[in-house]
Tab-separated table of N, CA and C in Angstrom:
chain	number	residue	atom	x	y	z
R	7	MET	N	11.374	14.512	-2.599
R	7	MET	CA	10.444	15.661	-2.193
R	7	MET	C	9.811	15.932	-3.575
R	8	GLN	N	10.441	16.062	-4.526
R	8	GLN	CA	10.041	16.499	-5.970
R	8	GLN	C	8.912	15.509	-6.489
R	9	ILE	N	9.136	14.227	-6.143
R	9	ILE	CA	8.133	13.277	-6.628
R	9	ILE	C	6.836	13.527	-5.842
R	10	LEU	N	7.027	13.716	-4.599
R	10	LEU	CA	5.665	14.166	-3.720
R	10	LEU	C	5.010	15.277	-4.380
R	11	LEU	N	5.754	16.301	-4.838
R	11	LEU	CA	5.166	17.540	-5.327
R	11	LEU	C	4.440	17.270	-6.624
R	12	LEU	N	5.140	16.265	-7.390
R	12	LEU	CA	4.430	15.920	-8.579
R	12	LEU	C	3.065	15.175	-8.373
R	13	TYR	N	3.093	14.424	-7.481
R	13	TYR	CA	1.803	13.804	-7.115
R	13	TYR	C	0.819	14.635	-6.702
R	14	ASP	N	1.184	15.645	-5.798
R	14	ASP	CA	0.286	16.642	-5.329
R	14	ASP	C	-0.395	17.336	-6.603
R	15	ALA	N	0.410	17.552	-7.737
R	15	ALA	CA	-0.124	18.222	-8.851
R	15	ALA	C	-0.970	17.254	-9.664
R	16	LEU	N	-0.627	16.057	-9.750
R	16	LEU	CA	-1.474	14.981	-10.450
R	16	LEU	C	-2.735	14.863	-9.708
R	17	ILE	N	-2.676	14.912	-8.489
R	17	ILE	CA	-4.087	14.721	-7.676
R	17	ILE	C	-5.034	15.708	-8.003
R	18	CYS	N	-4.495	16.898	-8.414
R	18	CYS	CA	-5.487	18.022	-8.708
R	18	CYS	C	-6.066	17.741	-10.092
R	19	HIS	N	-5.541	16.888	-10.785
R	19	HIS	CA	-6.084	16.566	-12.039
R	19	HIS	C	-6.718	15.113	-12.169
R	20	LEU	N	-6.271	14.174	-11.370
R	20	LEU	CA	-6.715	12.836	-11.276
R	20	LEU	C	-6.788	12.309	-9.879
R	21	PRO	N	-7.760	12.898	-9.102
R	21	PRO	CA	-7.902	12.552	-7.743
R	21	PRO	C	-8.325	11.217	-7.263
R	22	SER	N	-7.928	10.107	-8.104
R	22	SER	CA	-8.396	8.742	-7.736
R	22	SER	C	-7.730	8.223	-6.583
R	23	PRO	N	-8.401	7.200	-5.959
R	23	PRO	CA	-7.822	6.588	-4.776
R	23	PRO	C	-6.468	5.839	-5.198
R	24	VAL	N	-6.200	5.436	-6.365
R	24	VAL	CA	-5.053	4.792	-6.670
R	24	VAL	C	-3.844	5.941	-6.661
R	25	THR	N	-4.330	6.966	-7.313
R	25	THR	CA	-3.272	8.081	-7.337
R	25	THR	C	-2.912	8.572	-5.887
R	26	ARG	N	-4.009	8.417	-5.004
R	26	ARG	CA	-3.652	9.060	-3.697
R	26	ARG	C	-2.680	7.924	-2.935
R	27	LEU	N	-3.133	6.499	-3.352
R	27	LEU	CA	-2.176	5.677	-2.661
R	27	LEU	C	-0.611	5.741	-3.238
R	28	HIS	N	-0.626	6.096	-4.445
R	28	HIS	CA	0.835	6.388	-4.958
R	28	HIS	C	1.447	7.582	-4.216
R	29	ARG	N	0.677	8.574	-4.099
R	29	ARG	CA	1.168	9.668	-3.420
R	29	ARG	C	1.547	9.340	-1.871
R	30	ALA	N	0.822	8.527	-1.255
R	30	ALA	CA	1.037	7.974	0.154
R	30	ALA	C	2.377	7.369	0.203
R	31	ILE	N	2.675	6.666	-0.872
R	31	ILE	CA	4.066	5.966	-1.022
R	31	ILE	C	5.084	7.010	-1.043
R	32	ALA	N	5.020	7.962	-1.878
R	32	ALA	CA	5.969	8.972	-1.925
R	32	ALA	C	6.131	9.945	-0.755
R	33	LEU	N	4.994	9.972	-0.098
R	33	LEU	CA	5.028	10.632	1.310
R	33	LEU	C	5.805	9.952	2.362
R	34	GLY	N	5.690	8.555	2.308
R	34	GLY	CA	6.476	7.701	3.189
R	34	GLY	C	8.052	7.881	2.925
R	35	GLN	N	8.426	8.112	1.655
R	35	GLN	CA	9.836	8.402	1.445
R	35	GLN	C	10.424	9.674	1.991
R	36	VAL	N	9.408	10.691	2.035
R	36	VAL	CA	9.857	11.992	2.560
R	36	VAL	C	9.700	11.907	4.158
R	37	LEU	N	8.567	11.449	4.619
R	37	LEU	CA	8.251	11.539	6.064
R	37	LEU	C	8.163	10.348	6.917
R	38	GLY	N	8.476	9.149	6.281
R	38	GLY	CA	8.538	7.771	6.948
R	38	GLY	C	7.260	7.048	6.714
R	39	PRO	N	7.490	5.679	7.094
R	39	PRO	CA	6.451	4.725	6.763
R	39	PRO	C	5.284	4.937	7.772
R	40	GLN	N	5.275	5.370	8.795
R	40	GLN	CA	3.971	5.621	9.620
R	40	GLN	C	3.124	6.776	9.043
R	41	VAL	N	3.790	7.838	8.498
R	41	VAL	CA	2.901	8.832	7.849
R	41	VAL	C	2.304	8.132	6.679
R	42	ALA	N	2.920	7.343	5.903
R	42	ALA	CA	2.597	6.853	4.604
R	42	ALA	C	1.320	5.884	4.914
R	43	LEU	N	1.589	5.078	6.125
R	43	LEU	CA	0.575	4.098	6.488
R	43	LEU	C	-0.676	4.897	6.932
R	44	ASP	N	-0.538	5.869	7.489
R	44	ASP	CA	-1.844	6.763	8.188
R	44	ASP	C	-2.633	7.274	6.999
R	45	GLU	N	-1.774	7.724	5.917
R	45	GLU	CA	-2.365	8.177	4.737
R	45	GLU	C	-3.018	7.150	3.940
R	46	ALA	N	-2.408	5.888	3.689
R	46	ALA	CA	-2.949	4.813	3.015
R	46	ALA	C	-4.232	4.296	3.696
R	47	ASP	N	-4.152	4.378	5.124
R	47	ASP	CA	-5.416	3.707	5.834
R	47	ASP	C	-6.647	4.712	5.464
R	48	THR	N	-6.514	5.931	5.155
R	48	THR	CA	-7.459	6.783	4.770
R	48	THR	C	-8.367	6.122	3.488
R	49	LEU	N	-7.612	5.361	2.813
R	49	LEU	CA	-8.140	5.018	1.508
R	49	LEU	C	-8.805	3.431	1.621
R	50	ALA	N	-8.864	2.956	2.806
R	50	ALA	CA	-9.330	1.583	3.081
R	50	ALA	C	-10.585	1.245	2.437
R	51	ARG	N	-11.712	2.154	2.625
R	51	ARG	CA	-12.929	1.781	2.004
R	51	ARG	C	-12.848	1.757	0.474
R	52	ASP	N	-12.086	2.692	-0.111
R	52	ASP	CA	-12.194	2.806	-1.589
R	52	ASP	C	-11.252	1.634	-2.170
R	53	LEU	N	-10.243	1.186	-1.489
R	53	LEU	CA	-9.312	0.327	-2.095
R	53	LEU	C	-9.234	-1.151	-1.396
R	54	ASP	N	-10.259	-1.371	-0.636
R	54	ASP	CA	-10.289	-2.655	-0.077
R	54	ASP	C	-10.207	-3.911	-1.031
R	55	ARG	N	-10.727	-3.702	-2.054
R	55	ARG	CA	-10.696	-4.907	-3.105
R	55	ARG	C	-9.483	-4.665	-4.075
R	56	TYR	N	-8.637	-3.865	-3.831
R	56	TYR	CA	-7.417	-3.684	-4.689
R	56	TYR	C	-6.177	-4.283	-4.124
R	57	TYR	N	-5.640	-5.283	-4.521
R	57	TYR	CA	-4.602	-6.047	-3.896
R	57	TYR	C	-3.332	-5.387	-3.559
R	58	LEU	N	-2.944	-4.331	-4.588
R	58	LEU	CA	-1.742	-3.591	-4.351
R	58	LEU	C	-1.963	-2.553	-3.109
R	59	TYR	N	-3.187	-2.245	-2.792
R	59	TYR	CA	-3.595	-1.456	-1.511
R	59	TYR	C	-3.024	-2.322	-0.315
R	60	HIS	N	-3.353	-3.500	-0.260
R	60	HIS	CA	-2.872	-4.391	0.931
R	60	HIS	C	-1.385	-4.836	0.766
R	61	ALA	N	-0.849	-4.889	-0.422
R	61	ALA	CA	0.554	-5.269	-0.556
R	61	ALA	C	1.269	-3.953	-0.021
R	62	THR	N	0.847	-2.708	-0.376
R	62	THR	CA	1.524	-1.539	0.172
R	62	THR	C	1.425	-1.442	1.647
R	63	ARG	N	0.237	-1.694	2.207
R	63	ARG	CA	0.168	-1.826	3.691
R	63	ARG	C	1.025	-2.760	4.184
R	64	ALA	N	1.254	-3.986	3.676
R	64	ALA	CA	2.269	-4.950	4.129
R	64	ALA	C	3.712	-4.448	4.208
R	65	ALA	N	3.952	-3.824	3.122
R	65	ALA	CA	5.479	-3.304	3.200
R	65	ALA	C	5.542	-2.266	4.014
R	66	LEU	N	4.539	-1.355	4.331
R	66	LEU	CA	4.775	-0.312	5.302
R	66	LEU	C	4.745	-0.833	6.713
R	67	LEU	N	3.869	-1.782	6.848
R	67	LEU	CA	3.924	-2.501	8.275
R	67	LEU	C	5.178	-3.183	8.516
R	68	ARG	N	5.778	-3.884	7.478
R	68	ARG	CA	7.042	-4.442	7.695
R	68	ARG	C	8.001	-3.395	8.114
R	69	GLU	N	8.246	-2.316	7.461
R	69	GLU	CA	9.092	-1.251	7.740
R	69	GLU	C	8.938	-0.839	9.105
R	70	LEU	N	7.707	-0.806	9.692
R	70	LEU	CA	7.528	-0.469	11.068
R	70	LEU	C	7.702	-1.649	12.070
R	71	GLY	N	8.064	-2.805	11.519
R	71	GLY	CA	8.402	-3.856	12.443
R	71	GLY	C	7.098	-4.603	13.053
R	72	ARG	N	6.014	-4.402	12.377
R	72	ARG	CA	4.658	-4.851	12.824
R	72	ARG	C	4.404	-6.184	11.916
R	73	THR	N	5.229	-7.270	12.114
R	73	THR	CA	5.122	-8.307	11.189
R	73	THR	C	3.858	-9.089	11.312
R	74	ALA	N	3.304	-9.202	12.325
R	74	ALA	CA	1.906	-9.945	12.403
R	74	ALA	C	0.926	-9.095	11.400
R	75	GLN	N	0.849	-7.989	11.643
R	75	GLN	CA	-0.066	-7.124	10.859
R	75	GLN	C	0.316	-7.184	9.262
R	76	ALA	N	1.659	-7.247	8.914
R	76	ALA	CA	2.210	-7.301	7.729
R	76	ALA	C	1.857	-8.468	7.094
R	77	ARG	N	1.876	-9.552	7.742
R	77	ARG	CA	1.450	-10.991	7.331
R	77	ARG	C	0.005	-10.961	6.904
R	78	GLN	N	-0.873	-10.321	7.712
R	78	GLN	CA	-2.320	-10.400	7.505
R	78	GLN	C	-2.579	-9.461	6.185
R	79	ALA	N	-1.949	-8.393	6.126
R	79	ALA	CA	-2.142	-7.467	4.965
R	79	ALA	C	-1.828	-8.128	3.747
R	80	ASN	N	-0.595	-8.909	3.771
R	80	ASN	CA	-0.081	-9.597	2.615
R	80	ASN	C	-1.064	-10.753	2.226
R	81	GLU	N	-1.614	-11.487	3.197
R	81	GLU	CA	-2.576	-12.562	2.926
R	81	GLU	C	-3.739	-12.108	2.292
R	82	ARG	N	-4.175	-10.827	2.712
R	82	ARG	CA	-5.256	-10.254	2.035
R	82	ARG	C	-5.096	-9.855	0.536
R	83	ALA	N	-3.747	-9.235	0.274
R	83	ALA	CA	-3.311	-8.963	-1.067
R	83	ALA	C	-3.315	-10.344	-1.935
R	84	LEU	N	-2.779	-11.316	-1.276
R	84	LEU	CA	-2.813	-12.693	-1.954
R	84	LEU	C	-4.165	-13.054	-2.385
R	85	GLY	N	-4.975	-12.990	-1.383
R	85	GLY	CA	-6.420	-13.461	-1.647
R	85	GLY	C	-7.293	-12.666	-2.650
R	86	LEU	N	-6.805	-11.491	-3.007
R	86	LEU	CA	-7.475	-10.659	-3.968
R	86	LEU	C	-6.806	-10.818	-5.452
R	87	THR	N	-5.970	-11.554	-5.800
R	87	THR	CA	-5.442	-11.926	-7.135
R	87	THR	C	-5.362	-13.326	-7.384
R	88	VAL	N	-5.637	-13.703	-8.547
R	88	VAL	CA	-5.513	-15.047	-8.954
R	88	VAL	C	-4.416	-15.039	-10.032
R	89	ASN	N	-3.934	-13.881	-10.509
R	89	ASN	CA	-2.884	-13.734	-11.572
R	89	ASN	C	-1.633	-14.371	-11.154
R	90	PRO	N	-1.076	-15.340	-11.558
R	90	PRO	CA	0.114	-16.023	-11.135
R	90	PRO	C	1.402	-15.173	-11.028
R	91	ALA	N	1.522	-14.135	-11.915
R	91	ALA	CA	2.663	-13.279	-11.788
R	91	ALA	C	2.529	-12.355	-10.620
R	92	GLU	N	1.280	-11.844	-10.294
R	92	GLU	CA	1.087	-10.929	-9.236
R	92	GLU	C	1.310	-11.790	-7.970
R	93	ARG	N	0.679	-13.080	-7.819
R	93	ARG	CA	0.939	-13.895	-6.680
R	93	ARG	C	2.415	-14.122	-6.274
R	94	ALA	N	3.182	-14.309	-7.461
R	94	ALA	CA	4.655	-14.609	-7.300
R	94	ALA	C	5.338	-13.377	-6.585
R	95	CYS	N	4.845	-12.233	-7.051
R	95	CYS	CA	5.451	-10.965	-6.539
R	95	CYS	C	5.175	-10.808	-5.003
R	96	GLU	N	4.081	-11.181	-4.495
R	96	GLU	CA	3.527	-11.285	-3.115
R	96	GLU	C	4.058	-12.358	-2.387
R	97	ARG	N	4.205	-13.576	-2.956
R	97	ARG	CA	4.548	-14.753	-2.272
R	97	ARG	C	5.626	-14.672	-1.274
R	98	PRO	N	6.808	-14.238	-1.565
R	98	PRO	CA	7.807	-14.150	-0.498
R	98	PRO	C	7.479	-13.408	0.668
R	99	ASP	N	6.558	-12.484	0.792
R	99	ASP	CA	6.110	-11.747	1.922
R	99	ASP	C	5.151	-12.564	2.700
R	100	ALA	N	4.641	-13.670	2.165
R	100	ALA	CA	3.724	-14.512	2.912
R	100	ALA	C	4.608	-15.308	3.960
R	101	GLU	N	5.812	-15.345	3.777
R	101	GLU	CA	6.589	-16.168	4.614
R	101	GLU	C	7.154	-15.264	5.763
R	102	ILE	N	6.681	-14.106	5.985
R	102	ILE	CA	7.106	-13.318	7.084
R	102	ILE	C	6.927	-13.906	8.485
R	103	ALA	N	7.977	-13.876	9.124
R	103	ALA	CA	7.960	-14.654	10.451
R	103	ALA	C	7.473	-13.648	11.472
R	104	ASP	N	6.889	-14.102	12.416
R	104	ASP	CA	6.379	-13.245	13.566
R	104	ASP	C	7.634	-12.930	14.266
R	105	GLY	N	7.702	-11.632	14.822
R	105	GLY	CA	8.959	-11.211	15.532
R	105	GLY	C	8.638	-10.319	16.574
């Protein structure tokens, strides 16, 4: 809860979409993955070209058992980066099996 409160304070000073995405992740730790996903989805327009937005969505969707959608989000994240280290971090998720 304390981290969420710190992100709330940070947003007052730095209300960027990335800060709001980080807050959504913290929110998920307090209120669960669906709440975090709902919050993250409000950032879609601002962060559509940011691979970590899609990687975050993939992780949340996996937590919710929505594997097909998680795979799509992960593929989008992979498509947005050419950095080998970033791609390696996302690669295992590309193997998500439909369930």
